XYZ file of C-alpha atoms in Angstrom:
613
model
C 0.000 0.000 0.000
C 1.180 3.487 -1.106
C 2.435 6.032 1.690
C 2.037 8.165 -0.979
C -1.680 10.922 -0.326
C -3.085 12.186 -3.394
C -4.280 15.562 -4.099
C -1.479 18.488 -4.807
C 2.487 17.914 -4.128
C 4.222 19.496 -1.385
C 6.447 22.102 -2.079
C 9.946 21.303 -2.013
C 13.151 23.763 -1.958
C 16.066 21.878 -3.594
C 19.364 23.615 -2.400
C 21.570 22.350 -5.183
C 24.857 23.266 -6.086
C 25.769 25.471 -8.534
C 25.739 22.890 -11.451
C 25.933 25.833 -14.069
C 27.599 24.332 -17.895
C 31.350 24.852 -17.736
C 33.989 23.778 -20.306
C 35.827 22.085 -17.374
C 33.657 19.653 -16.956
C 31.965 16.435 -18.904
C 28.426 17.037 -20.009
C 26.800 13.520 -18.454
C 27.882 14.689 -14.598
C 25.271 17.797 -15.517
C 22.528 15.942 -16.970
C 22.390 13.423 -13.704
C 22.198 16.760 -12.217
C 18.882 17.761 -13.684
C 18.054 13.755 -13.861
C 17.836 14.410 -10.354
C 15.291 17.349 -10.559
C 13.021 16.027 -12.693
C 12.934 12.947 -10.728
C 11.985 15.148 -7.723
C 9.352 16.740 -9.749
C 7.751 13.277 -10.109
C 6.431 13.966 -6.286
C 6.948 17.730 -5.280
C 6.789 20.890 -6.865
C 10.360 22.104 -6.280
C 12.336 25.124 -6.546
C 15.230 25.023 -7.424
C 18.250 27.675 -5.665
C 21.606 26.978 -6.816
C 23.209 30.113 -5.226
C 24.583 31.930 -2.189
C 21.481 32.984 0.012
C 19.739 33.292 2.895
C 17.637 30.225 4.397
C 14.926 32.500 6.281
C 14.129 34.657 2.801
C 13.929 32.050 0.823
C 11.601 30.450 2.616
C 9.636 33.250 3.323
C 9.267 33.655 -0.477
C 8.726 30.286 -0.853
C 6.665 28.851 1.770
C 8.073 25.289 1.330
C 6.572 22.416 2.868
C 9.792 20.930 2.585
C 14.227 21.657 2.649
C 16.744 19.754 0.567
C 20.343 20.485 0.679
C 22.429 18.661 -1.408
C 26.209 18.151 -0.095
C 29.258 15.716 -0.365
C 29.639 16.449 -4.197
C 32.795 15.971 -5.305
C 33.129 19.245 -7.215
C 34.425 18.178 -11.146
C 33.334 22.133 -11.699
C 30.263 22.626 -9.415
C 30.081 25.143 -6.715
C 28.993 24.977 -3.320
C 26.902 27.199 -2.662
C 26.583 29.264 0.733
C 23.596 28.904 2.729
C 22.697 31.248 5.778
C 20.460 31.281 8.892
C 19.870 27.958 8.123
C 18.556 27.469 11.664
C 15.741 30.906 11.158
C 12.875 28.104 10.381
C 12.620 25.325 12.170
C 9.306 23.808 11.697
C 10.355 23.349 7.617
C 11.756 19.211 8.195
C 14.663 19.524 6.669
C 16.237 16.481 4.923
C 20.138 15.741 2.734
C 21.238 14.862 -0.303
C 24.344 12.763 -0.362
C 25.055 13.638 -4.131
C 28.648 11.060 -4.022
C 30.513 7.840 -3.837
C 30.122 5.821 -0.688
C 33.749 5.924 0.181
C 34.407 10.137 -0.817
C 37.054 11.802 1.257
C 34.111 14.610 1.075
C 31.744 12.608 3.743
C 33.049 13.692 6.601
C 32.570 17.622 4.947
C 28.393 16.057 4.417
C 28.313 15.127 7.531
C 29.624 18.950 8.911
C 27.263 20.607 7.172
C 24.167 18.392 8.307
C 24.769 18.806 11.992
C 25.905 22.698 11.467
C 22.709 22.230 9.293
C 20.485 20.709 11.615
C 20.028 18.122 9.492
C 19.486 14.474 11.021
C 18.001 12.449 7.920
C 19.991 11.985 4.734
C 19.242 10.108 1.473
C 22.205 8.550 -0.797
C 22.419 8.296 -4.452
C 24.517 5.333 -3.677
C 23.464 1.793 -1.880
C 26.371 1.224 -0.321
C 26.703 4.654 1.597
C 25.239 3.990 4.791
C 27.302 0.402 5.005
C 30.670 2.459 4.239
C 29.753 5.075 7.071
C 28.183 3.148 9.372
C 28.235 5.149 12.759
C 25.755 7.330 10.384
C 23.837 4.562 8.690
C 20.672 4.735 11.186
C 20.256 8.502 9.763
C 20.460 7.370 5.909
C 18.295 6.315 3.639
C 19.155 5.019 -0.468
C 17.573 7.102 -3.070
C 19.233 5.096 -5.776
C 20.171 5.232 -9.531
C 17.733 6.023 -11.983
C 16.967 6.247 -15.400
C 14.785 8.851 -18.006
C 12.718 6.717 -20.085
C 12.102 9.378 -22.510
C 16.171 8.995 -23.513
C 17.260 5.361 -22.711
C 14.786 3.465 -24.291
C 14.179 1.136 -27.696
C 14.728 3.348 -30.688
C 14.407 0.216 -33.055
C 18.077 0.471 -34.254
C 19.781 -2.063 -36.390
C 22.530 -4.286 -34.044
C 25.519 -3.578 -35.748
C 27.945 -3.717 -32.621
C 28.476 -7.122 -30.873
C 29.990 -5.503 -27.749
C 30.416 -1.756 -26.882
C 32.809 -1.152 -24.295
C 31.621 2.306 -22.451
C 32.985 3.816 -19.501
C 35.996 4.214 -16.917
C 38.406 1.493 -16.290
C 41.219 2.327 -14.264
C 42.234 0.692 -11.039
C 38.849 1.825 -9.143
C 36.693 -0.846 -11.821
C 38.496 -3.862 -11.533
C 36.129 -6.182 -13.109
C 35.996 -4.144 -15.938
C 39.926 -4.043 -15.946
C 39.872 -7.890 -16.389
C 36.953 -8.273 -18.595
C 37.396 -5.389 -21.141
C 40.639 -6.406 -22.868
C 39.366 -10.206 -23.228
C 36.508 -8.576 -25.171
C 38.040 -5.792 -27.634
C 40.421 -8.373 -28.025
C 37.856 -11.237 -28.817
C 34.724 -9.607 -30.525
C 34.197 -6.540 -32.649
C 33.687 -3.758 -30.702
C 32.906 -0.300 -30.329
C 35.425 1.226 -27.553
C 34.637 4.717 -26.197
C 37.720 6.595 -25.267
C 38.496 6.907 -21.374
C 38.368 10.481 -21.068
C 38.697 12.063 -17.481
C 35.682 14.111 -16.067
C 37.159 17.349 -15.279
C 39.404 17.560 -18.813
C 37.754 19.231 -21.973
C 38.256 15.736 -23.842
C 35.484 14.910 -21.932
C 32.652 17.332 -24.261
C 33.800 14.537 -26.723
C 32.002 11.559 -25.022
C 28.412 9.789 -25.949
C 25.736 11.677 -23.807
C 21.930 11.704 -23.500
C 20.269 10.272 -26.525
C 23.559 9.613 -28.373
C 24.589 7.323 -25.710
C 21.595 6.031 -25.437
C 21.644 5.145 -29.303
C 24.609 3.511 -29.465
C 23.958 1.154 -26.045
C 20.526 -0.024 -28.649
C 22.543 -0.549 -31.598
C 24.835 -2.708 -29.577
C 23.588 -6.609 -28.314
C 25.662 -6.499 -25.439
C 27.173 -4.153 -22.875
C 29.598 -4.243 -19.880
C 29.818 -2.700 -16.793
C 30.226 -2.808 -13.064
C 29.952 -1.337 -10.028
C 33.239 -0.273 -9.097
C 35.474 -2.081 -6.725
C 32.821 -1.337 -3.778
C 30.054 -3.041 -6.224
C 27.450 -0.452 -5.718
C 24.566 0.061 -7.953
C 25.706 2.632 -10.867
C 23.713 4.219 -13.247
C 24.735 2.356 -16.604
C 23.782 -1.005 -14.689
C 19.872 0.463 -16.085
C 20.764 2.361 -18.605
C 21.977 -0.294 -20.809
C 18.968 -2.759 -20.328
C 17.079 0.273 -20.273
C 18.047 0.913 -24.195
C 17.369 -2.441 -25.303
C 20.716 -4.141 -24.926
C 22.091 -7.133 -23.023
C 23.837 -6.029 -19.578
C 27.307 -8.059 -18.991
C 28.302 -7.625 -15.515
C 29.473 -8.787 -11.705
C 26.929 -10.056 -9.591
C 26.300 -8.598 -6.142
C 23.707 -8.217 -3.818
C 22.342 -4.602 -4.614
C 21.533 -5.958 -8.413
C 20.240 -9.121 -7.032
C 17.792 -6.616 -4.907
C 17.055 -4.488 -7.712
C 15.699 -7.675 -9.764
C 18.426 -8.827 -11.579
C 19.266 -12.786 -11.780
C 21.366 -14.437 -14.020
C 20.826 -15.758 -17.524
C 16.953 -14.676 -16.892
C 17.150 -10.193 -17.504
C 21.085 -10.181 -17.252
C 24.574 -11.901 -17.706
C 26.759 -12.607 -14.556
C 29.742 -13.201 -14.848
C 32.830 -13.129 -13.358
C 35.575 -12.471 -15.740
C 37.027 -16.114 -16.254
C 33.521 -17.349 -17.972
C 32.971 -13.997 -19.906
C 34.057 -15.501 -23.483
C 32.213 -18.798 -22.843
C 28.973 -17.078 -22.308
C 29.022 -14.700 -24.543
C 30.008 -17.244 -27.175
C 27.089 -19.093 -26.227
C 24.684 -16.070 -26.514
C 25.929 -14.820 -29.638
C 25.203 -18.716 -31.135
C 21.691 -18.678 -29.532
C 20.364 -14.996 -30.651
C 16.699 -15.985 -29.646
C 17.915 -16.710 -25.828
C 20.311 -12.957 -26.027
C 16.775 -11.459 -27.518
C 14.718 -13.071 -24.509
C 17.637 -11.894 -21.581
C 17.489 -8.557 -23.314
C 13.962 -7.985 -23.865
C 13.446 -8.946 -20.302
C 16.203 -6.323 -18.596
C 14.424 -4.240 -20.848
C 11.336 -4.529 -19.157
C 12.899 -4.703 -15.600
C 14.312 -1.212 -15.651
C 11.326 0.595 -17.153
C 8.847 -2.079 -14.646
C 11.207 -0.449 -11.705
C 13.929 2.144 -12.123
C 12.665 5.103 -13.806
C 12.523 8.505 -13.013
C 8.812 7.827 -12.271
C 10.072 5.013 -8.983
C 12.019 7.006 -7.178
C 9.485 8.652 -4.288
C 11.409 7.789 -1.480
C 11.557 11.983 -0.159
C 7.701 11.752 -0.639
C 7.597 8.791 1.395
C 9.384 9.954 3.812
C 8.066 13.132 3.920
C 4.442 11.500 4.310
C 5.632 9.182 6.649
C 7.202 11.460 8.963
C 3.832 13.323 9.773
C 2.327 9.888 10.771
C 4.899 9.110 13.433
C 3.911 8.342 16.966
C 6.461 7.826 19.649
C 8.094 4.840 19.447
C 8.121 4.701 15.777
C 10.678 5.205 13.547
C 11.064 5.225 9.871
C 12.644 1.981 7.976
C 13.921 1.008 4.166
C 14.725 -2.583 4.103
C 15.412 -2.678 0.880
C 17.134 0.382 -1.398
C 14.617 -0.487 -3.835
C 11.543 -1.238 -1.685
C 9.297 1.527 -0.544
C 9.568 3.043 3.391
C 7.794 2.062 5.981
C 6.999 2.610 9.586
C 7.976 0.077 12.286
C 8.477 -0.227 15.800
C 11.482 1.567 16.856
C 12.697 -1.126 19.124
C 12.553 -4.000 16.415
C 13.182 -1.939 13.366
C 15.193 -3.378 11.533
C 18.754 -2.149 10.136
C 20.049 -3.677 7.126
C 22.345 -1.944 5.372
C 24.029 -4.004 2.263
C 26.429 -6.945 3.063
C 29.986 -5.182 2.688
C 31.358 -6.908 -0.266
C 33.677 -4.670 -1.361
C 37.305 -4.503 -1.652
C 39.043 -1.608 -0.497
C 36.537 -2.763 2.979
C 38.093 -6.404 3.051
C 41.724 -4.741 2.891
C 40.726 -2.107 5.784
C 38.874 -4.825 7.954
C 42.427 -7.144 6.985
C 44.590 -4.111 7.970
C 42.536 -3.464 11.580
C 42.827 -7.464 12.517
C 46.554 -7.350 11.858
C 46.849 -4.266 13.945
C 44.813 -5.711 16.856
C 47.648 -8.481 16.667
C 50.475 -5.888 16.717
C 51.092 -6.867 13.071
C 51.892 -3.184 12.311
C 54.197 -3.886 8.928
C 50.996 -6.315 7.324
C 48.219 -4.407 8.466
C 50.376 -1.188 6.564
C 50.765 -3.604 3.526
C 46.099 -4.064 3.785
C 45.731 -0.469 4.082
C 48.063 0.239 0.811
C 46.083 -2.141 -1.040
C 43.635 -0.064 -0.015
C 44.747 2.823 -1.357
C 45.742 0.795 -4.715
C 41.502 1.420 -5.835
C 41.093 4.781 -4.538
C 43.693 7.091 -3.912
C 42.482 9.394 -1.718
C 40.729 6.852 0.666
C 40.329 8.618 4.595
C 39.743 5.635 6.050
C 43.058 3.939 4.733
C 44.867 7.401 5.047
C 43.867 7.729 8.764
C 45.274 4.416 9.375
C 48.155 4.805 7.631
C 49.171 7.410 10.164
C 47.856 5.265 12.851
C 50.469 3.032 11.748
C 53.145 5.652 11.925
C 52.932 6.560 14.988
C 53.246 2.969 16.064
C 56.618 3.061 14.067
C 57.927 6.015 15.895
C 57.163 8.258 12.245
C 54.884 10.981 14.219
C 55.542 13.936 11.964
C 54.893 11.760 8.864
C 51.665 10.998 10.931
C 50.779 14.974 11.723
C 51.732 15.078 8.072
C 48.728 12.353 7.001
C 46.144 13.484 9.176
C 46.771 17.220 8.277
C 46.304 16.595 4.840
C 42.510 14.604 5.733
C 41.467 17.583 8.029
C 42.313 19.942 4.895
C 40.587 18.302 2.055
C 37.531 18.902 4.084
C 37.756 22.111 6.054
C 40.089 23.591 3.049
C 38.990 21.735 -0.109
C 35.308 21.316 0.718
C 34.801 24.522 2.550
C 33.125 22.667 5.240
C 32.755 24.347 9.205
C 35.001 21.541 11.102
C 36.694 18.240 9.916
C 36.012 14.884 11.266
C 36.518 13.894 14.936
C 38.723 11.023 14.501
C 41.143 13.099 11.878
C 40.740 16.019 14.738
C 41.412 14.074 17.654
C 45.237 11.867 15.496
C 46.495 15.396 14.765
C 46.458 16.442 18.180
C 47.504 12.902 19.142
C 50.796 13.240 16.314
C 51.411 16.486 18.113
C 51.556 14.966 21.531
C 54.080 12.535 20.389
C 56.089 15.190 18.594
C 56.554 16.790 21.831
C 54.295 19.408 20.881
C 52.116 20.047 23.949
C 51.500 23.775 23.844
C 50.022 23.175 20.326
C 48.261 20.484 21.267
C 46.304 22.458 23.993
C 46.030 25.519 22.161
C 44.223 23.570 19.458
C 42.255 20.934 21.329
C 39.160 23.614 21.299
C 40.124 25.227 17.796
C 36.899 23.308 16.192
C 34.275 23.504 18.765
C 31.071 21.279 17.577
C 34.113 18.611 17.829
C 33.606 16.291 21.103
C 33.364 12.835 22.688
C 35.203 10.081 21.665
C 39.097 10.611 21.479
C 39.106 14.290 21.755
C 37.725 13.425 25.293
C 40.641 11.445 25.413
C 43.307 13.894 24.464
C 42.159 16.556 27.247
C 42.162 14.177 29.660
C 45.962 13.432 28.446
C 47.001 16.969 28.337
C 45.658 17.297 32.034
C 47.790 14.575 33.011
C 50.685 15.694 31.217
C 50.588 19.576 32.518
C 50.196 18.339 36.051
C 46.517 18.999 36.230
C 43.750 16.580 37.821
C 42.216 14.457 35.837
C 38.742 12.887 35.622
C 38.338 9.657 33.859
C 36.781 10.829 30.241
C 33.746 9.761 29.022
C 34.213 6.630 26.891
C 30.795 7.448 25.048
C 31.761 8.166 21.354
C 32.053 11.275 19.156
C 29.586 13.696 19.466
C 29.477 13.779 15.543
C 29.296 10.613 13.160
C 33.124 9.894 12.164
C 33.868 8.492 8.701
C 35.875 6.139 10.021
C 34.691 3.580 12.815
C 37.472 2.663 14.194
C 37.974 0.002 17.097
C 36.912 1.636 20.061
C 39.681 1.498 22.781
C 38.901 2.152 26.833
C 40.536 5.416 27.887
C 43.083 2.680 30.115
C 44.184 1.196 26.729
C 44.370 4.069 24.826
C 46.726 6.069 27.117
C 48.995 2.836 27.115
C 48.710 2.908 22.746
C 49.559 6.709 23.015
C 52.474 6.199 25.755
C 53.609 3.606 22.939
C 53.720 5.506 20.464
C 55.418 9.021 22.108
C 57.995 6.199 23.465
C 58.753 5.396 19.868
C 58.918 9.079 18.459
C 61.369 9.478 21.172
C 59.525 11.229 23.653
C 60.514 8.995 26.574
C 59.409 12.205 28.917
C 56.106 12.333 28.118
C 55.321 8.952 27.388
C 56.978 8.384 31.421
C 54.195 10.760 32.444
C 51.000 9.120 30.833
C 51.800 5.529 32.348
C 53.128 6.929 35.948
C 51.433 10.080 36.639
C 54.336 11.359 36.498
C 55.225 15.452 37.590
C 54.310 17.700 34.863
C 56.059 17.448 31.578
C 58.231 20.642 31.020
C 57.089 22.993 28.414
C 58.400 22.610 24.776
C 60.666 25.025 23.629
C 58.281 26.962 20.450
C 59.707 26.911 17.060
C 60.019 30.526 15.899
C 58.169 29.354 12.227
C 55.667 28.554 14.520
C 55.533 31.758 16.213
C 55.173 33.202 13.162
C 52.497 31.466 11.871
C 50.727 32.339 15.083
C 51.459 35.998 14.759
C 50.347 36.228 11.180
C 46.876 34.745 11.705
C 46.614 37.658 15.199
C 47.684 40.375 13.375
C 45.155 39.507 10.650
C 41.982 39.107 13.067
C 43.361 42.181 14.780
C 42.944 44.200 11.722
C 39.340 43.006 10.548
C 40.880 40.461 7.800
C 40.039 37.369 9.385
C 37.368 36.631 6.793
C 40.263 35.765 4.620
C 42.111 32.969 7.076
C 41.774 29.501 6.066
C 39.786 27.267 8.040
C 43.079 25.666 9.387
C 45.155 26.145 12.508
C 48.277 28.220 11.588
C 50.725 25.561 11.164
C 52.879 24.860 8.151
C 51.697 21.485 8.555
C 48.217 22.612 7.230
C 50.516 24.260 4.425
C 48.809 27.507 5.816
C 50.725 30.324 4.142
C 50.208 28.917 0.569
C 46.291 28.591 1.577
C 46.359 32.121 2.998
C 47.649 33.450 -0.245
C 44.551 31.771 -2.073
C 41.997 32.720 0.421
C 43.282 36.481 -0.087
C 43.330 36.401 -4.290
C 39.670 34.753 -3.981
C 38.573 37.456 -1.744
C 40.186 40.426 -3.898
C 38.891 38.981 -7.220
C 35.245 38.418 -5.700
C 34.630 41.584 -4.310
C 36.213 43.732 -7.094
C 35.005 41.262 -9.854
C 32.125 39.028 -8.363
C 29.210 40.609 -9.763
C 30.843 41.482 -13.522
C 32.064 38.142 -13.868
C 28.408 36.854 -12.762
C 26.885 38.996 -15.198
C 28.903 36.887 -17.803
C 28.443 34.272 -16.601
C 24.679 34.558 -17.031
C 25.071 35.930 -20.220
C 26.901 33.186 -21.828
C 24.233 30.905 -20.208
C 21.756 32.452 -22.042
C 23.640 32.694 -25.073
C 24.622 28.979 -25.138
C 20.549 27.762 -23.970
C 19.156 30.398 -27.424
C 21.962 28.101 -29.397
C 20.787 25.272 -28.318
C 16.661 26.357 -28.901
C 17.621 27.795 -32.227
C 19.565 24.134 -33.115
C 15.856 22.382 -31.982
C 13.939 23.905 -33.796
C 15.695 24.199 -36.693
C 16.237 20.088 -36.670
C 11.954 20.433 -36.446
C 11.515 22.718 -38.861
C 14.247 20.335 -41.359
């Protein structure tokens, strides 16, 4: 039974990033873009604000019944935008947009701007998201993959191509890696060029109805779901336009209706040229499979089946206490259940940069550092810019005595999202291993000055590192709190008891050499004598006064002034953004707008003249 009331939709306010057309970036990442507010559509009437404002106006303009703030977007030319007085309305039920990967080094900058949001229920493009951040999953819910029937559908053309090989296939797609070659170099095929997203090779690729013409003129098509086997968009767009989808099973496809040799190929990569052999000898059993993932997608994964905001939005006004809302299935509509029994089921973790992180953490609960630093590389091997592995990485430095190489790692995480993303604070665990390096560097006076320097930060380890720096300046100490972060972290690591984790810190200031302070955390020892300052330091420090002193501070990054935050250079690129936008901001907008409208008139004249022809 439908949550779903009739009569007319809600209105919805979609903050979305600024999406606008840019050369620098490829035309599909757009379209999915828009996919996404014309699905919305389907169940709200939306508006749309893709730039800097203020929450309270808007919605006084608006009257929504309804706020969406997309987040976590990993740029490739978008802007985020700026929203403020976010917390002027609070009886609008606010609800985000996880618009990125499940594994992003920008989820810890989502989940900033929730809670500085007041945000506490999120929906994922991706299936996998709430199993890759799980000490956030109970707040998520999937709003998965989609297609537009109206472009990926049976245009009737002629097969011509026996396999067309579409799409990425670098280290991150490593089915694809060991299935494409055995194909292009077994079948006639039409390969599309591996351009990547941000370059201006990319305005070359198949998109919209072009792509979607040459997936029907081809009988069968390839693809996967990365190395973390999620549930991408070309697993429906290829069935979708009338061809035969190759791929890797997992469980999300298995719970979106796929199965084997019935709507779909599985395979595995050592039985790929046996079956397609097979298929290509039996065309009446490739035109059955086909016509039948055909029917699957547009039976279940249009545009038109995506109403899981309405449903939640519906939902939420039925709630009595004790309730909660539940999605036991990405594809399945919500429900309401008992909040004691409900149940929580996010997708088996089957993926393979997990395996190598949960490999890593068992071989450094044995005191394996050297193997579990060998799991976390391999890691790193699919995804480059991994937090979780990163963060352990530097866990395993300090073990090794390497603090500054650790301060070094964990830096670099709490910049990508304070500095890179623009978000308010970075994540707690990141927060609480740079003031942990610095403790084993000898580095105490830093270490206290910064413990506060992001203040939503608390709980978990941070708890742990005042309590520490008590101990270690002589000061009494309480036993901390052992509940965890205040905040969700991205990276759920094994939770230590305060006992055990001042004996792991002790370790590890030991073996950067600080026998001193590591003395002091196992024997309550008399206070550790002050460090003697660096004078770069002092500088640093002075720099970022005199600048708050004289009304700049708007241009200070939202790092501590340390060189390990590589704060100078991020200074100078605060300050040139901040000159250019105030003296150019609104000319450059202007233009901006202009060539918009220029390039949409192109584009209308271009219809209509192919209608008129």
């Amino acid at each position: 039974m439908s949550s779903i009331s009739t009569g007319p939709k809600p209105k919805l306010v979609f903050f979305q990033w600024d999406h606008t057309p840019n050369a620098g970036a490829a035309k599909f990442l757009l379209l999915h873009m828009q996919d996404h507010v014309k699905c919305l559509s389907q169940s709200f009437d939306v508006t749309v604000v893709n730039e800097d404002c203020d929450f309270a106006e808007v919605c006084d303009r608006i009257q929504p019944d309804i706020a969406l703030f997309e987040s976590g977007y990993r740029t490739h030319g978008s802007r985020r935008i700026d929203i403020r007085n976010v917390h002027a309305d609070s009886s609008i039920p606010k609800i985000g947009l996880h618009n990125g990967d499940p594994w992003c080094d920008r989820r810890a900058g989502f989940l900033s701007d929730m809670e500085h949001w007041g945000v506490e229920t999120f929906f994922a493009i991706c299936t996998m998201t709430p199993a890759y951040t799980p000490e956030a999953a109970g707040h998520f819910f999937a709003w998965p993959n989609f297609i537009d029937p109206t472009i990926f559908h049976d245009y009737g053309i002629d097969k011509t191509v026996p396999v067309m090989l579409a799409g990425q296939s670098y280290c991150l797609y490593p089915w694809r890696q060991k299935v494409y070659p055995l194909l292009a170099g077994n079948y006639p095929s039409l390969i599309c060029p591996q351009f990547k997203y941000e370059s201006r090779a990319a305005q070359r690729m198949f998109v919209g109805e072009a792509y979607a013409r040459a997936l029907n003129a081809s009988k069968v098509v390839p693809t996967c779901g990365t190395m973390g086997k999620e549930v991408v968009r070309k697993h429906f767009e290829i069935p979708a336009a009338m061809s035969c989808l190759l791929t890797e099973r997992t469980p999300g496809l298995e719970m979106a209706g796929f199965v084997d040799g019935e709507n779909c190929i599985f395979v595995d990569g050592e039985d790929v040229l046996d079956r397609l052999d097979h298929l290509f000898s039996h065309p009446e059993e490739l035109e059955r499979i086909t016509r039948a993932g055909h029917d699957l997608v547009h039976a279940r994964h249009t545009l038109a089946h995506r109403p899981q905001m309405r449903e939640w939005y519906e939902l939420s006004r039925q709630l009595r206490p004790g309730q909660r809302i539940v999605q036991e299935n990405p594809f399945e509509p919500l429900r309401i259940a008992d909040a004691a029994h409900a149940p929580q089921r996010p997708l088996a973790i089957t993926a393979l940069d997990r395996l190598d992180i949960a490999r890593g953490d068992a071989a450094l609960s044995r005191g394996d550092v050297v193997a579990a630093r060998g799991h976390y590389d391999t890691a790193l091997t699919y995804v480059t810019y991994l937090p979780e592995a990163r963060l352990r990485l530097a866990i395993c430095d300090l073990l090794e005595g390497k603090a500054q190489a650790a301060l070094d790692r964990a830096s670099d995480l709490v910049g990508t999202t304070t500095i890179d993303y623009g978000a308010a604070d970075p994540d707690p665990a990141e927060w609480a291993f740079v003031l942990v390096s610095m403790i084993c560097l000898g580095r105490l006076a830093d270490a206290e000055r910064l413990v506060g320097w992001y203040p939503a930060l608390k709980g978990g380890e941070l708890g742990y590192v005042r309590a520490a720096l008590d101990r270690l300046a002589g000061r009494p100490v309480t036993a901390p709190d052992e509940a965890p972060f205040t905040r969700a972290s991205v990276h759920a690591l094994p939770h230590l008891g305060f006992s055990e984790w001042l004996e792991r810190l002790a370790h590890c200031a030991a073996a950067a050499g600080q026998d001193e302070i590591a003395r002091a955390l196992r024997e309550q020892a008399a206070p550790v004598g002050g460090e003697k300052r660096r004078l770069k330091v002092r500088g640093y420090t002075g720099i970022e006064r005199a600048l708050r002193v004289v009304g700049l501070g708007t241009v200070l990054p939202n790092v501590p002034p340390l060189p390990e935050f590589a704060f100078l250079p991020r200074l100078g690129r605060s300050t040139a953004r901040t000159v250019l936008r105030s003296r150019f901001g609104q000319p450059l907008n202007r233009l901006r707008q202009r060539l918009i409208a220029l390039r949409e008139n192109a584009s209308r004249d271009g219809r209509q003249h192919r209608t008129s022809v």
